[in-house]
Coordinates of C-alpha atoms in Angstrom, one line a residue:
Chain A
X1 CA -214.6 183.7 11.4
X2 CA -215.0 185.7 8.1
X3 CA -216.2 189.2 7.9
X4 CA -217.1 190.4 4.2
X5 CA -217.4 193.8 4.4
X6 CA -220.4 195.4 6.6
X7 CA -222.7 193.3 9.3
X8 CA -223.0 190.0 8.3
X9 CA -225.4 188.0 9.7
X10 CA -225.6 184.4 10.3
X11 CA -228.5 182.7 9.4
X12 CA -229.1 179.8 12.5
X13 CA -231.6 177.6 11.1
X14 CA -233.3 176.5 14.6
X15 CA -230.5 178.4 15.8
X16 CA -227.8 175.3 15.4
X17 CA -227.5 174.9 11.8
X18 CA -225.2 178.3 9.9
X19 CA -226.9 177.8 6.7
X20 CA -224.7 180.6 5.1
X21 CA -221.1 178.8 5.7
X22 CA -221.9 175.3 5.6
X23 CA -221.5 173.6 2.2
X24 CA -224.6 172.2 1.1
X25 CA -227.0 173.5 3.9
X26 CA -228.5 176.0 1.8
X27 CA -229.3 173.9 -1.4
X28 CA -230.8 171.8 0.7
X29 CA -233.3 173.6 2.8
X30 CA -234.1 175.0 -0.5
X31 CA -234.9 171.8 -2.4
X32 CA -236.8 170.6 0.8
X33 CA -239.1 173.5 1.0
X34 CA -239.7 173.2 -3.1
X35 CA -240.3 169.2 -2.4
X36 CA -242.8 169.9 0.7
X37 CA -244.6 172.3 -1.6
X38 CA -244.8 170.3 -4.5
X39 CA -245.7 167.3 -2.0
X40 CA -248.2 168.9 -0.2
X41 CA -250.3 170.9 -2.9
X42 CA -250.2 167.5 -5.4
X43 CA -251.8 165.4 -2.6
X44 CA -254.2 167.9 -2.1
X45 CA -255.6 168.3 -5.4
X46 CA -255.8 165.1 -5.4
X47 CA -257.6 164.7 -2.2
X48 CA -258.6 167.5 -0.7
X49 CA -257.6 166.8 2.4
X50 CA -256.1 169.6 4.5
X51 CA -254.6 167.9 7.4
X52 CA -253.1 164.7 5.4
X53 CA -251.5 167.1 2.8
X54 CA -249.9 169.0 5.5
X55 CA -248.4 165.9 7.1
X56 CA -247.2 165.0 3.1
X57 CA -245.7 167.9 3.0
X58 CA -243.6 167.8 6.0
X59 CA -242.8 164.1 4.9
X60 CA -241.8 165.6 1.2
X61 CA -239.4 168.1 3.1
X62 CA -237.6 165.5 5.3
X63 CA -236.9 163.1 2.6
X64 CA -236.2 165.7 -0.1
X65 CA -234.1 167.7 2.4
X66 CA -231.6 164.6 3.4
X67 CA -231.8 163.7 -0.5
X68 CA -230.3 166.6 -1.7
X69 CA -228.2 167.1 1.3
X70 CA -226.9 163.3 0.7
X71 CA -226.3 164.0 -2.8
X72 CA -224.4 167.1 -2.6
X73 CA -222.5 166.0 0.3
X74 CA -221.1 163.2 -1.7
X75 CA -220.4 165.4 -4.0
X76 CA -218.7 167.5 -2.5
X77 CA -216.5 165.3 -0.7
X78 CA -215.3 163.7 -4.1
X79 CA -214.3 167.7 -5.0
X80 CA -212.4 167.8 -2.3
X81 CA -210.4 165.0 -2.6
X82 CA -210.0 165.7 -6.0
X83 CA -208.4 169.3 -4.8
X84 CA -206.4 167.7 -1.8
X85 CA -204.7 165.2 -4.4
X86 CA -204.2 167.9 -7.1
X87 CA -202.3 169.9 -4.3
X88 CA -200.2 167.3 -3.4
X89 CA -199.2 166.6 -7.4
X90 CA -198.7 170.0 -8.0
X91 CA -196.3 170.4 -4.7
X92 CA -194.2 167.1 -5.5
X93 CA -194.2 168.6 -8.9
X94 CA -192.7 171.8 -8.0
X95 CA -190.2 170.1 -5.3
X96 CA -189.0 167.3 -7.9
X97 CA -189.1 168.7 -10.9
X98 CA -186.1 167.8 -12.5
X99 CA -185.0 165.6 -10.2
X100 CA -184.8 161.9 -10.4
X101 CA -188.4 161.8 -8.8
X102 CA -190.0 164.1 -11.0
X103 CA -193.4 162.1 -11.5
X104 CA -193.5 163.8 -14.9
X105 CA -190.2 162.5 -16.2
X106 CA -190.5 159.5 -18.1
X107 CA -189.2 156.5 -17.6
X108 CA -185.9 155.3 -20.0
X109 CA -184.6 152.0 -19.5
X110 CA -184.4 149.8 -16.6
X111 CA -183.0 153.0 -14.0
Chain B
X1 CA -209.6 181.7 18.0
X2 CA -213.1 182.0 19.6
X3 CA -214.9 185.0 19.6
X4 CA -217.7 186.4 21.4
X5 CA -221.2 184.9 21.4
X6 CA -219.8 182.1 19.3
X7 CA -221.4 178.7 19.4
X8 CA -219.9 176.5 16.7
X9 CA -216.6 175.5 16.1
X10 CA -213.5 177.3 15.0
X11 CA -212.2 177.6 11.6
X12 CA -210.1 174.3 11.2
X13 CA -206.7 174.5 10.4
X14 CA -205.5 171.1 10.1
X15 CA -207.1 168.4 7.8
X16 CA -208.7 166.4 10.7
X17 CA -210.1 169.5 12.0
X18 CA -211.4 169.9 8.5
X19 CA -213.4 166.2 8.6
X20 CA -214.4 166.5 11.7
X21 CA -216.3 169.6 10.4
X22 CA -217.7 168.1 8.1
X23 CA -218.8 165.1 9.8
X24 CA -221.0 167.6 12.4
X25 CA -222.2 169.6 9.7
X26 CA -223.6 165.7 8.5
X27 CA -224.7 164.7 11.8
X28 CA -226.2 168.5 12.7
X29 CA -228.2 168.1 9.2
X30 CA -229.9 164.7 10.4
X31 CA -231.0 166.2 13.7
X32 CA -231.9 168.9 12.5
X33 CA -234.6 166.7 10.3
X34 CA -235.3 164.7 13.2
X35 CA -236.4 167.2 15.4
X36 CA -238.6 169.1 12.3
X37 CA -240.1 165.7 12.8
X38 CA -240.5 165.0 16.1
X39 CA -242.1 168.8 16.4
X40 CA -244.1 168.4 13.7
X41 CA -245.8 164.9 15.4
X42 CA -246.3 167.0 18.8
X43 CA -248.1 169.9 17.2
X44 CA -250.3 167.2 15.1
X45 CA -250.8 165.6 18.2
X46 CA -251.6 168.3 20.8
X47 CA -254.3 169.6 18.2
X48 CA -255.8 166.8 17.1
X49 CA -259.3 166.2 17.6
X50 CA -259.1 162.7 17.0
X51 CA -258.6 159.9 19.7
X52 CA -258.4 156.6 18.8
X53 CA -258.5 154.1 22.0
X54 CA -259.1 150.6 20.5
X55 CA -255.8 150.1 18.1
X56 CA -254.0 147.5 19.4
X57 CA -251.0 147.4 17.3
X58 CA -249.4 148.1 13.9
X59 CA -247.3 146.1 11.9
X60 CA -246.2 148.6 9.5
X61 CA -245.8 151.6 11.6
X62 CA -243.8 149.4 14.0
X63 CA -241.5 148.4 10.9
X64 CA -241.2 151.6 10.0
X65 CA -239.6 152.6 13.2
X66 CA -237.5 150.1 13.8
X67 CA -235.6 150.2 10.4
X68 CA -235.6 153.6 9.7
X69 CA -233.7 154.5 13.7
X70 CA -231.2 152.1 12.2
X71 CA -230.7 153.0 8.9
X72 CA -230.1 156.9 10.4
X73 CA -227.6 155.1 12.8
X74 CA -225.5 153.7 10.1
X75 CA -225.6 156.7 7.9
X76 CA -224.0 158.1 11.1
X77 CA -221.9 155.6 12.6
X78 CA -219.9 155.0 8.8
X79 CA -218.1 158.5 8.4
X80 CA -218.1 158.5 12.3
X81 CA -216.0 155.3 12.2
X82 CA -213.9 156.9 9.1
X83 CA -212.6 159.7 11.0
X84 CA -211.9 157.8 13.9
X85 CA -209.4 155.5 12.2
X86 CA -208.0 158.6 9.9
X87 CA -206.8 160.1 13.5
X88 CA -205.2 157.2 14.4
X89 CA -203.2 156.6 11.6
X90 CA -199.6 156.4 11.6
X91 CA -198.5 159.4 10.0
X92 CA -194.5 159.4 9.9
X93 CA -194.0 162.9 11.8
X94 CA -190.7 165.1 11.2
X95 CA -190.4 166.5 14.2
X96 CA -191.5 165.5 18.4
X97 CA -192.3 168.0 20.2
X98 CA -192.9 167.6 24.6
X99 CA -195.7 169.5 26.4
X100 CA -195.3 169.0 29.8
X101 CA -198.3 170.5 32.3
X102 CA -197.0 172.0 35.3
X103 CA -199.6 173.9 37.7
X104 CA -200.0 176.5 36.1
X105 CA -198.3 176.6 32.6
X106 CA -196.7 174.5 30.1
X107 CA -193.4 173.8 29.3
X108 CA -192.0 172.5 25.4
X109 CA -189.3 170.3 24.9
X110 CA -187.9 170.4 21.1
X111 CA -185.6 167.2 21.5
X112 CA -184.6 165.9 17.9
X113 CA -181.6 167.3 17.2
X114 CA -181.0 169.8 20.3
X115 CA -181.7 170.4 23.5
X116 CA -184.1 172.9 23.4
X117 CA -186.8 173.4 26.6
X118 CA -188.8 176.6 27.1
X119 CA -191.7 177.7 29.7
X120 CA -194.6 179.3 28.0
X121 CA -196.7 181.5 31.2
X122 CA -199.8 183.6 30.4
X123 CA -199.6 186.3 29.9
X124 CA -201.3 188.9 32.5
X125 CA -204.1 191.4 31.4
X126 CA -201.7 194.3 33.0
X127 CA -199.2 193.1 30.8
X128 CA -201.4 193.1 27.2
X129 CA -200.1 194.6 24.3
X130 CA -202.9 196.5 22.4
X131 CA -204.2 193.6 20.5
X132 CA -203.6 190.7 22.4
X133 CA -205.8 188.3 23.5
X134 CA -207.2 188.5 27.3
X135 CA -206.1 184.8 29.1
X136 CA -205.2 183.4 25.9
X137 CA -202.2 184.8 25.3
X138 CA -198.1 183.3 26.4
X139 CA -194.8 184.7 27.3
X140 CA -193.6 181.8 24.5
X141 CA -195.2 180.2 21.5
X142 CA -195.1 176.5 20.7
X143 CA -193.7 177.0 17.2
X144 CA -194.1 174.4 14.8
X145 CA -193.8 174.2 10.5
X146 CA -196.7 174.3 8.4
X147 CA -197.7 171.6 6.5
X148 CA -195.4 169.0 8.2
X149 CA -196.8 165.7 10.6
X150 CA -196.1 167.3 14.0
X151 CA -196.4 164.6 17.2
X152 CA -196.9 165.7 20.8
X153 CA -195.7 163.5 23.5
X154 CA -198.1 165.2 26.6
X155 CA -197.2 164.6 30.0
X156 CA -197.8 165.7 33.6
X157 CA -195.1 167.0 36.5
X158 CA -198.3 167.3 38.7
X159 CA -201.4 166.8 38.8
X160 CA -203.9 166.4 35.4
X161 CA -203.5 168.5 32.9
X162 CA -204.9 168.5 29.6
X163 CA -203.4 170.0 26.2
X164 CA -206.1 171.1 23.9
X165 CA -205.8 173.3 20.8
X166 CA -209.4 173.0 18.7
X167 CA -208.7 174.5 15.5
X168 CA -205.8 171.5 15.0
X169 CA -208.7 169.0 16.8
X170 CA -206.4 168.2 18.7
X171 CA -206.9 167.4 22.9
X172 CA -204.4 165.2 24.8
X173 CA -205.0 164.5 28.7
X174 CA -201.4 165.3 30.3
X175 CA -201.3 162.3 32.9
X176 CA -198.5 162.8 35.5
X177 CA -196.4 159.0 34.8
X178 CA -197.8 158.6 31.5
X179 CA -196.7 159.8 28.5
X180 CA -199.8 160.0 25.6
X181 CA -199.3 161.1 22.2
X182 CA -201.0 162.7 19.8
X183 CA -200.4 164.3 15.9
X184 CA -201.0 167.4 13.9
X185 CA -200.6 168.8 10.3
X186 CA -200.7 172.6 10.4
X187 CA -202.5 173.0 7.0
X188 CA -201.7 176.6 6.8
X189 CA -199.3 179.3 8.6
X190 CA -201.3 181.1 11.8
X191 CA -201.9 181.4 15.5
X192 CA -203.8 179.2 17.1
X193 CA -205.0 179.4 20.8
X194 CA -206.1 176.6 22.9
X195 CA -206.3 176.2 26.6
X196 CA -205.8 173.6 29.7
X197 CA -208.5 171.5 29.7
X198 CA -208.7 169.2 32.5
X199 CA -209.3 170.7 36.4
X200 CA -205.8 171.5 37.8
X201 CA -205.8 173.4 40.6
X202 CA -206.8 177.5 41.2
X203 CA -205.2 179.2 38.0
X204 CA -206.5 176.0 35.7
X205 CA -208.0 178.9 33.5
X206 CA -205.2 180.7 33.4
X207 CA -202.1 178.1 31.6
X208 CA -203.3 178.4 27.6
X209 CA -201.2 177.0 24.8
X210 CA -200.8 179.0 21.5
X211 CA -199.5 177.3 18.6
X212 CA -197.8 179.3 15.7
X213 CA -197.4 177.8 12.5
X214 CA -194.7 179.2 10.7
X215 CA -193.0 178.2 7.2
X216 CA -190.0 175.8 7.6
X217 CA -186.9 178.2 7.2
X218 CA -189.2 180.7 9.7
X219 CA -188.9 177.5 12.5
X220 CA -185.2 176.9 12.1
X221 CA -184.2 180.4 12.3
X222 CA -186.6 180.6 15.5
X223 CA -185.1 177.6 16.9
X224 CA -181.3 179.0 15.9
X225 CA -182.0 181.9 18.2
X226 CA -184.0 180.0 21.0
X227 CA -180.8 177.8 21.0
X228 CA -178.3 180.9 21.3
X229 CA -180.5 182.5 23.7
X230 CA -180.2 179.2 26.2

């Protein structure tokens, strides 16, 4: 668990979801409100109609919400196996540098 | 370790710990939606003026539910399925370590190149250093080397036991007769606490494991002086 400093905090969106530590959560919940607001007041000026525009809006959270979450989650997961196999290569670097194995070394001959 | 009041998992420190974060964080993010949904529809519903008696189906609406359910299903079931193959994999491990459940502790065997077998007991709350960890903490650690493919053959002398340690995502029933096996990385050097979990007898609460990951010259000089000290 990490402490920064004073009381921190966390934010438990319906009390499951710790929007401050997970990757992601917080983008989000923050395009899916600006979707369900753009949703929601478009249809109404178009319409005028209270009740419909409110169920739009709830519709424009949900899908923008699992868009960007989608998105960025796929995203992210490509960062981290970027990291995970830049680890790895700079480990095997520094354990076989020149050796034999050194992934850097290149390649003379038929050896 | 766990602290007080907490409800969500521990930090990981292995990399199937890490997915298996990740994978909850997905699936906790689709409920989450699902139930702004669902509680959305009930409010709508509970103050709605309108009744409608005479509509006797829907083609769309019935669509709609039927192939959106399964789409959500597969967008869980596919990284679900992912991780549940990565943890199986064969991973090659450098070093076999048995935990054997006894009532009411367990014992290590390090078995590669030695004979080395210790009992780890809890430690009592009269005995606590300042610091320690009430219940959690052991006479001996299980000490294993970071960032190296650890298996764990678990076993029984008893009854059931069960070896869990979550921040390595690792649980492993301890069958008395059977020997089950499971495997860790240690992505990083710390102590992590787990604790019997499977229903052995009156002091089931009281046999925890703690794991220390230590760097690799840190393990053989443990395991030097654990041999001497035999």
């Amino acid at each position: 668990m990490t402490e920064e400093g004073g009381k921190n905090q966390d934010m438990k969106v319906m009390g499951i979801l710790d929007i401050q530590n997970t990757p992601c959560a917080r983008e989000s919940i923050l395009h899916g409100a600006g979707g369900s607001l753009v949703a929601g007041l478009v249809h109404f000026l178009a319409t005028s109609r209270v009740k419909r525009s409110f169920d739009v809006g709830v519709a424009g959270f949900i899908l923008t919400t699992l868009g960007s979450w989608f998105y960025c989650r796929y995203n992210n997961a490509k960062l981290r196996i970027q990291q995970r196999i830049i680890q790895d290569s700079i480990k095997n670097k520094v354990i076989y540098e020149g050796t034999n194995l050194d992934p850097t070394r290149k390649k003379t001959g038929d050896q | 370790m766990a602290h007080p009041t907490q409800l969500g998992f521990q930090d990981a420190a292995s990399p199937v710990m890490e997915e298996l974060l990740h994978f909850h964080d997905h699936a906790l993010m689709i409920v989450l939606l699902i139930s702004t949904l669902v509680l959305y529809i009930i409010t709508a519903m509970v103050s709605t003026k309108l009744t409608n008696k005479y509509i006797l189906d829907s083609q769309e609406i019935e669509i709609v539910w039927t192939i959106l359910p399964a789409v959500i299903l597969v967008l869980i079931a596919l990284p679900s399925l992912r991780i549940l193959y990565l943890m199986d994999e064969i991973n090659d491990p450098h070093l076999t370590i048995k935990a054997m459940g006894h009532q009411w502790y367990w014992s290590y065997e390090y078995t590669d190149y030695e004979n080395l077998g210790f009992d780890s007991y809890m430690v009592p709350t009269q005995d606590l250093a300042p610091g320690q960890f009430r219940l959690l903490e052991t006479d001996h650690r299980m000490i294993v080397p970071m960032e190296s493919p650890v298996r764990v053959l678990v076993s029984a002398e008893d009854v059931l036991h069960s070896w869990a340690v979550p921040s390595l995502g690792v649980k492993m029933d301890a069958v008395p007769g059977r020997l089950n096996q499971t495997a860790f990385i240690a992505s990083r050097p710390g102590v992590f606490y787990g604790q019997c979990s499977e229903i052995c007898g009156a002091n089931h609460s009281f046999m925890p494991i703690v794991v220390e990951a230590v760097p690799l010259e840190h393990f053989e000089n443990w395991s030097s002086l654990m041999l001497e000290d035999a």
